[in-house]
């Protein structure tokens, strides 16, 4: 648990820095979809950003309120948001849960400001750790994950849509260890931690040559 929180805090700061660097803004207006208990939203709030957060789980929304004073809204409020309101929209491992994929993408385009950015992080089912774990790969997470994305699939999805342009793809290097740990747990393997470190490292080394990391962040420009 302590290691998880150390890694999470590092990841939150990395995401903050990435968002600020890519948008060119130290402060702005952010929509965080699937905000959970509000950790990333709070990180951006502390950096001076105006935050709108959407989260379907009532318990998570209550924790965000109690812990950070964040008033997260339900996802149905997405369609009530004004056009050209946000400098950035973030979805950290959320798009794979969305039922109305194309409707969401259309709404994102409408509510982003001109030159606004969409940050989408999703697992990559053509990664090295998927090839090792196959049906035990934790990031399949059926039935909660409705869609599964490959790097090529996401690139094709964006390139064929005239409303969007792929700017950059960044790896989430630490995800291979977390997913490997969960996959070993699902397999009921002994030495879960050791195997997670070994196979997570193998996956990342392979990805240095293939660019097929366990999870990827897609940074997408509004045209």
mmCIF file of C-alpha atoms in Angstrom:
data_model
loop_
_atom_site.group_PDB
_atom_site.id
_atom_site.type_symbol
_atom_site.label_atom_id
_atom_site.label_comp_id
_atom_site.label_asym_id
_atom_site.label_seq_id
_atom_site.Cartn_x
_atom_site.Cartn_y
_atom_site.Cartn_z
ATOM 1 C CA UNK A 1 0.000 0.000 0.000
ATOM 2 C CA UNK A 2 2.840 2.418 0.818
ATOM 3 C CA UNK A 3 4.603 1.591 -2.442
ATOM 4 C CA UNK A 4 1.351 2.119 -4.344
ATOM 5 C CA UNK A 5 0.943 5.623 -2.890
ATOM 6 C CA UNK A 6 4.567 6.536 -3.644
ATOM 7 C CA UNK A 7 4.124 5.425 -7.252
ATOM 8 C CA UNK A 8 0.731 7.136 -7.513
ATOM 9 C CA UNK A 9 2.106 10.482 -6.293
ATOM 10 C CA UNK A 10 4.948 10.255 -8.807
ATOM 11 C CA UNK A 11 2.479 9.423 -11.583
ATOM 12 C CA UNK A 12 0.158 12.283 -10.652
ATOM 13 C CA UNK A 13 2.998 14.803 -10.863
ATOM 14 C CA UNK A 14 4.182 13.306 -14.154
ATOM 15 C CA UNK A 15 0.680 13.667 -15.636
ATOM 16 C CA UNK A 16 0.438 17.250 -14.359
ATOM 17 C CA UNK A 17 3.760 18.165 -15.942
ATOM 18 C CA UNK A 18 2.791 16.463 -19.206
ATOM 19 C CA UNK A 19 -0.498 18.343 -19.387
ATOM 20 C CA UNK A 20 1.100 21.706 -18.691
ATOM 21 C CA UNK A 21 3.917 21.087 -21.142
ATOM 22 C CA UNK A 22 1.636 19.939 -23.966
ATOM 23 C CA UNK A 23 -0.989 22.663 -23.516
ATOM 24 C CA UNK A 24 1.649 25.345 -22.935
ATOM 25 C CA UNK A 25 -0.447 26.556 -19.997
ATOM 26 C CA UNK A 26 0.475 26.755 -16.344
ATOM 27 C CA UNK A 27 -3.196 27.301 -15.526
ATOM 28 C CA UNK A 28 -6.386 26.663 -17.427
ATOM 29 C CA UNK A 29 -9.731 24.887 -17.335
ATOM 30 C CA UNK A 30 -9.656 21.086 -17.116
ATOM 31 C CA UNK A 31 -12.363 18.457 -17.463
ATOM 32 C CA UNK A 32 -11.336 15.199 -15.759
ATOM 33 C CA UNK A 33 -13.631 12.326 -16.744
ATOM 34 C CA UNK A 34 -13.671 9.286 -14.481
ATOM 35 C CA UNK A 35 -12.139 11.361 -11.710
ATOM 36 C CA UNK A 36 -12.377 8.581 -9.117
ATOM 37 C CA UNK A 37 -11.711 9.905 -5.632
ATOM 38 C CA UNK A 38 -10.280 13.134 -7.058
ATOM 39 C CA UNK A 39 -6.520 12.623 -6.738
ATOM 40 C CA UNK A 40 -5.594 13.959 -10.189
ATOM 41 C CA UNK A 41 -8.223 16.693 -10.078
ATOM 42 C CA UNK A 42 -6.801 17.855 -6.764
ATOM 43 C CA UNK A 43 -3.253 17.795 -8.154
ATOM 44 C CA UNK A 44 -4.335 20.099 -10.971
ATOM 45 C CA UNK A 45 -6.375 22.293 -8.618
ATOM 46 C CA UNK A 46 -3.290 22.802 -6.460
ATOM 47 C CA UNK A 47 -1.436 23.840 -9.621
ATOM 48 C CA UNK A 48 -3.997 26.601 -10.159
ATOM 49 C CA UNK A 49 -6.307 24.977 -12.692
ATOM 50 C CA UNK A 50 -10.089 25.296 -12.675
ATOM 51 C CA UNK A 51 -11.468 21.778 -12.363
ATOM 52 C CA UNK A 52 -14.640 20.095 -13.527
ATOM 53 C CA UNK A 53 -14.736 16.408 -12.617
ATOM 54 C CA UNK A 54 -17.156 13.664 -13.641
ATOM 55 C CA UNK A 55 -17.368 10.361 -11.757
ATOM 56 C CA UNK A 56 -20.117 7.691 -11.902
ATOM 57 C CA UNK A 57 -19.446 6.093 -8.517
ATOM 58 C CA UNK A 58 -21.242 7.780 -5.629
ATOM 59 C CA UNK A 59 -18.828 6.474 -3.003
ATOM 60 C CA UNK A 60 -15.860 7.884 -4.931
ATOM 61 C CA UNK A 61 -17.610 11.247 -5.301
ATOM 62 C CA UNK A 62 -18.231 11.349 -1.552
ATOM 63 C CA UNK A 63 -14.578 10.590 -0.803
ATOM 64 C CA UNK A 64 -13.490 13.366 -3.185
ATOM 65 C CA UNK A 65 -15.778 15.756 -1.339
ATOM 66 C CA UNK A 66 -14.600 14.687 2.124
ATOM 67 C CA UNK A 67 -10.902 14.463 1.318
ATOM 68 C CA UNK A 68 -10.407 17.367 -1.108
ATOM 69 C CA UNK A 69 -13.600 19.402 -1.036
ATOM 70 C CA UNK A 70 -14.192 18.567 -4.711
ATOM 71 C CA UNK A 71 -17.737 18.636 -6.034
ATOM 72 C CA UNK A 72 -17.590 15.929 -8.679
ATOM 73 C CA UNK A 73 -20.586 15.551 -10.972
ATOM 74 C CA UNK A 74 -22.233 12.510 -12.528
ATOM 75 C CA UNK A 75 -21.293 11.581 -16.132
ATOM 76 C CA UNK A 76 -24.712 12.581 -17.499
ATOM 77 C CA UNK A 77 -23.708 16.190 -16.840
ATOM 78 C CA UNK A 78 -21.248 15.920 -19.746
ATOM 79 C CA UNK A 79 -23.970 16.845 -22.203
ATOM 80 C CA UNK A 80 -24.880 19.941 -20.192
ATOM 81 C CA UNK A 81 -21.403 21.488 -20.453
ATOM 82 C CA UNK A 82 -20.955 24.601 -22.580
ATOM 83 C CA UNK A 83 -19.083 24.576 -25.876
ATOM 84 C CA UNK A 84 -15.449 25.717 -26.066
ATOM 85 C CA UNK A 85 -15.108 25.677 -22.283
ATOM 86 C CA UNK A 86 -12.010 23.550 -21.623
ATOM 87 C CA UNK A 87 -8.320 23.794 -22.434
ATOM 88 C CA UNK A 88 -7.854 20.084 -21.786
ATOM 89 C CA UNK A 89 -9.875 16.933 -21.176
ATOM 90 C CA UNK A 90 -8.318 13.946 -19.410
ATOM 91 C CA UNK A 91 -9.451 10.324 -19.322
ATOM 92 C CA UNK A 92 -7.026 8.150 -17.376
ATOM 93 C CA UNK A 93 -8.053 4.538 -18.088
ATOM 94 C CA UNK A 94 -11.669 5.523 -18.663
ATOM 95 C CA UNK A 95 -12.388 5.332 -22.405
ATOM 96 C CA UNK A 96 -12.428 1.530 -22.294
ATOM 97 C CA UNK A 97 -15.449 1.758 -19.950
ATOM 98 C CA UNK A 98 -17.492 4.143 -22.106
ATOM 99 C CA UNK A 99 -20.631 2.823 -23.818
ATOM 100 C CA UNK A 100 -21.193 5.760 -26.196
ATOM 101 C CA UNK A 101 -17.689 6.060 -27.611
ATOM 102 C CA UNK A 102 -18.458 8.117 -30.729
ATOM 103 C CA UNK A 103 -21.003 10.363 -28.989
ATOM 104 C CA UNK A 104 -18.415 11.134 -26.313
ATOM 105 C CA UNK A 105 -15.797 12.025 -28.921
ATOM 106 C CA UNK A 106 -18.223 14.403 -30.644
ATOM 107 C CA UNK A 107 -19.039 16.097 -27.345
ATOM 108 C CA UNK A 108 -15.359 16.392 -26.426
ATOM 109 C CA UNK A 109 -14.734 18.226 -29.688
ATOM 110 C CA UNK A 110 -17.552 20.661 -28.964
ATOM 111 C CA UNK A 111 -16.539 21.550 -25.407
ATOM 112 C CA UNK A 112 -12.802 21.908 -26.038
ATOM 113 C CA UNK A 113 -11.520 25.373 -26.833
ATOM 114 C CA UNK A 114 -9.833 25.914 -30.220
ATOM 115 C CA UNK A 115 -6.486 24.069 -30.126
ATOM 116 C CA UNK A 116 -7.619 22.250 -26.965
ATOM 117 C CA UNK A 117 -6.123 18.867 -26.136
ATOM 118 C CA UNK A 118 -7.636 15.500 -25.285
ATOM 119 C CA UNK A 119 -5.511 13.157 -23.145
ATOM 120 C CA UNK A 120 -6.588 9.514 -23.294
ATOM 121 C CA UNK A 121 -4.749 6.720 -21.451
ATOM 122 C CA UNK A 122 -5.817 3.152 -22.218
ATOM 123 C CA UNK A 123 -4.284 -0.322 -21.951
ATOM 124 C CA UNK A 124 -2.651 -1.669 -25.099
ATOM 125 C CA UNK A 125 -3.685 -5.233 -25.922
ATOM 126 C CA UNK A 126 -0.766 -5.649 -28.357
ATOM 127 C CA UNK A 127 1.767 -5.106 -25.560
ATOM 128 C CA UNK A 128 4.423 -7.544 -24.425
ATOM 129 C CA UNK A 129 2.713 -8.313 -21.120
ATOM 130 C CA UNK A 130 -0.538 -9.218 -22.923
ATOM 131 C CA UNK A 131 1.364 -11.698 -25.096
ATOM 132 C CA UNK A 132 2.764 -13.291 -21.932
ATOM 133 C CA UNK A 133 -0.472 -13.457 -19.919
ATOM 134 C CA UNK A 134 -3.041 -13.862 -22.722
ATOM 135 C CA UNK A 135 -6.452 -14.666 -21.166
ATOM 136 C CA UNK A 136 -5.067 -13.845 -17.709
ATOM 137 C CA UNK A 137 -4.017 -10.333 -18.757
ATOM 138 C CA UNK A 138 -5.593 -8.144 -16.086
ATOM 139 C CA UNK A 139 -6.205 -5.169 -18.372
ATOM 140 C CA UNK A 140 -8.867 -7.079 -20.313
ATOM 141 C CA UNK A 141 -10.982 -6.698 -17.148
ATOM 142 C CA UNK A 142 -14.083 -8.216 -18.735
ATOM 143 C CA UNK A 143 -16.935 -7.263 -18.494
ATOM 144 C CA UNK A 144 -16.056 -3.817 -17.085
ATOM 145 C CA UNK A 145 -13.928 -2.949 -20.124
ATOM 146 C CA UNK A 146 -16.265 -2.577 -23.081
ATOM 147 C CA UNK A 147 -13.614 -1.638 -25.643
ATOM 148 C CA UNK A 148 -10.030 -2.864 -26.040
ATOM 149 C CA UNK A 149 -7.544 -0.681 -27.891
ATOM 150 C CA UNK A 150 -4.319 -1.334 -29.735
ATOM 151 C CA UNK A 151 -1.846 1.390 -30.663
ATOM 152 C CA UNK A 152 -2.615 0.980 -34.362
ATOM 153 C CA UNK A 153 -6.342 0.940 -33.644
ATOM 154 C CA UNK A 154 -6.211 4.235 -31.764
ATOM 155 C CA UNK A 155 -4.064 5.833 -34.452
ATOM 156 C CA UNK A 156 -6.538 4.727 -37.131
ATOM 157 C CA UNK A 157 -9.508 5.934 -35.071
ATOM 158 C CA UNK A 158 -8.030 9.423 -34.821
ATOM 159 C CA UNK A 159 -6.509 9.664 -38.313
ATOM 160 C CA UNK A 160 -9.838 8.840 -39.976
ATOM 161 C CA UNK A 161 -11.686 11.521 -37.994
ATOM 162 C CA UNK A 162 -11.318 15.009 -39.537
ATOM 163 C CA UNK A 163 -12.116 16.620 -36.173
ATOM 164 C CA UNK A 164 -8.948 15.319 -34.512
ATOM 165 C CA UNK A 165 -5.201 15.078 -35.008
ATOM 166 C CA UNK A 166 -2.850 12.787 -33.092
ATOM 167 C CA UNK A 167 -0.097 14.939 -31.604
ATOM 168 C CA UNK A 168 1.933 12.509 -29.516
ATOM 169 C CA UNK A 169 1.857 9.062 -27.932
ATOM 170 C CA UNK A 170 3.553 8.603 -24.561
ATOM 171 C CA UNK A 171 4.088 5.361 -22.609
ATOM 172 C CA UNK A 172 2.952 4.693 -19.060
ATOM 173 C CA UNK A 173 6.008 2.618 -18.209
ATOM 174 C CA UNK A 174 4.986 1.708 -14.665
ATOM 175 C CA UNK A 175 1.668 0.222 -15.791
ATOM 176 C CA UNK A 176 3.354 -2.968 -17.006
ATOM 177 C CA UNK A 177 4.387 -3.771 -13.422
ATOM 178 C CA UNK A 178 0.965 -3.082 -11.966
ATOM 179 C CA UNK A 179 -0.835 -5.063 -14.666
ATOM 180 C CA UNK A 180 1.670 -7.911 -14.348
ATOM 181 C CA UNK A 181 1.114 -7.988 -10.588
ATOM 182 C CA UNK A 182 -2.667 -8.217 -11.026
ATOM 183 C CA UNK A 183 -2.283 -10.827 -13.761
ATOM 184 C CA UNK A 184 -0.102 -12.981 -11.504
ATOM 185 C CA UNK A 185 -2.699 -12.585 -8.773
ATOM 186 C CA UNK A 186 -5.452 -13.766 -11.132
ATOM 187 C CA UNK A 187 -3.297 -16.779 -12.007
ATOM 188 C CA UNK A 188 -2.867 -17.411 -8.258
ATOM 189 C CA UNK A 189 0.867 -17.601 -8.781
ATOM 190 C CA UNK A 190 3.438 -17.785 -5.995
ATOM 191 C CA UNK A 191 6.017 -15.003 -5.751
ATOM 192 C CA UNK A 192 3.619 -12.468 -7.279
ATOM 193 C CA UNK A 193 5.822 -9.432 -6.645
ATOM 194 C CA UNK A 194 8.980 -11.026 -8.040
ATOM 195 C CA UNK A 195 7.247 -12.263 -11.179
ATOM 196 C CA UNK A 196 5.556 -8.892 -11.687
ATOM 197 C CA UNK A 197 8.928 -7.137 -11.619
ATOM 198 C CA UNK A 198 10.493 -9.671 -13.999
ATOM 199 C CA UNK A 199 7.669 -9.793 -16.551
ATOM 200 C CA UNK A 200 6.937 -6.075 -16.304
ATOM 201 C CA UNK A 201 10.586 -5.376 -17.093
ATOM 202 C CA UNK A 202 10.580 -7.842 -19.986
ATOM 203 C CA UNK A 203 7.494 -6.116 -21.402
ATOM 204 C CA UNK A 204 9.119 -2.681 -21.168
ATOM 205 C CA UNK A 205 12.377 -3.851 -22.747
ATOM 206 C CA UNK A 206 10.462 -5.328 -25.688
ATOM 207 C CA UNK A 207 8.512 -2.080 -25.985
ATOM 208 C CA UNK A 208 11.725 -0.091 -26.381
ATOM 209 C CA UNK A 209 11.997 -1.712 -29.825
ATOM 210 C CA UNK A 210 8.309 -2.130 -30.740
ATOM 211 C CA UNK A 211 6.742 0.906 -28.972
ATOM 212 C CA UNK A 212 4.030 -1.487 -27.771
ATOM 213 C CA UNK A 213 3.977 -0.479 -24.111
ATOM 214 C CA UNK A 214 1.452 -1.901 -21.657
ATOM 215 C CA UNK A 215 -0.501 1.370 -21.487
ATOM 216 C CA UNK A 216 -0.245 4.458 -23.657
ATOM 217 C CA UNK A 217 -1.283 8.089 -23.364
ATOM 218 C CA UNK A 218 -2.670 9.529 -26.596
ATOM 219 C CA UNK A 219 -2.444 13.308 -26.825
ATOM 220 C CA UNK A 220 -4.979 14.448 -29.396
ATOM 221 C CA UNK A 221 -5.498 17.928 -30.837
ATOM 222 C CA UNK A 222 -8.841 19.450 -31.696
ATOM 223 C CA UNK A 223 -8.843 20.565 -35.323
#
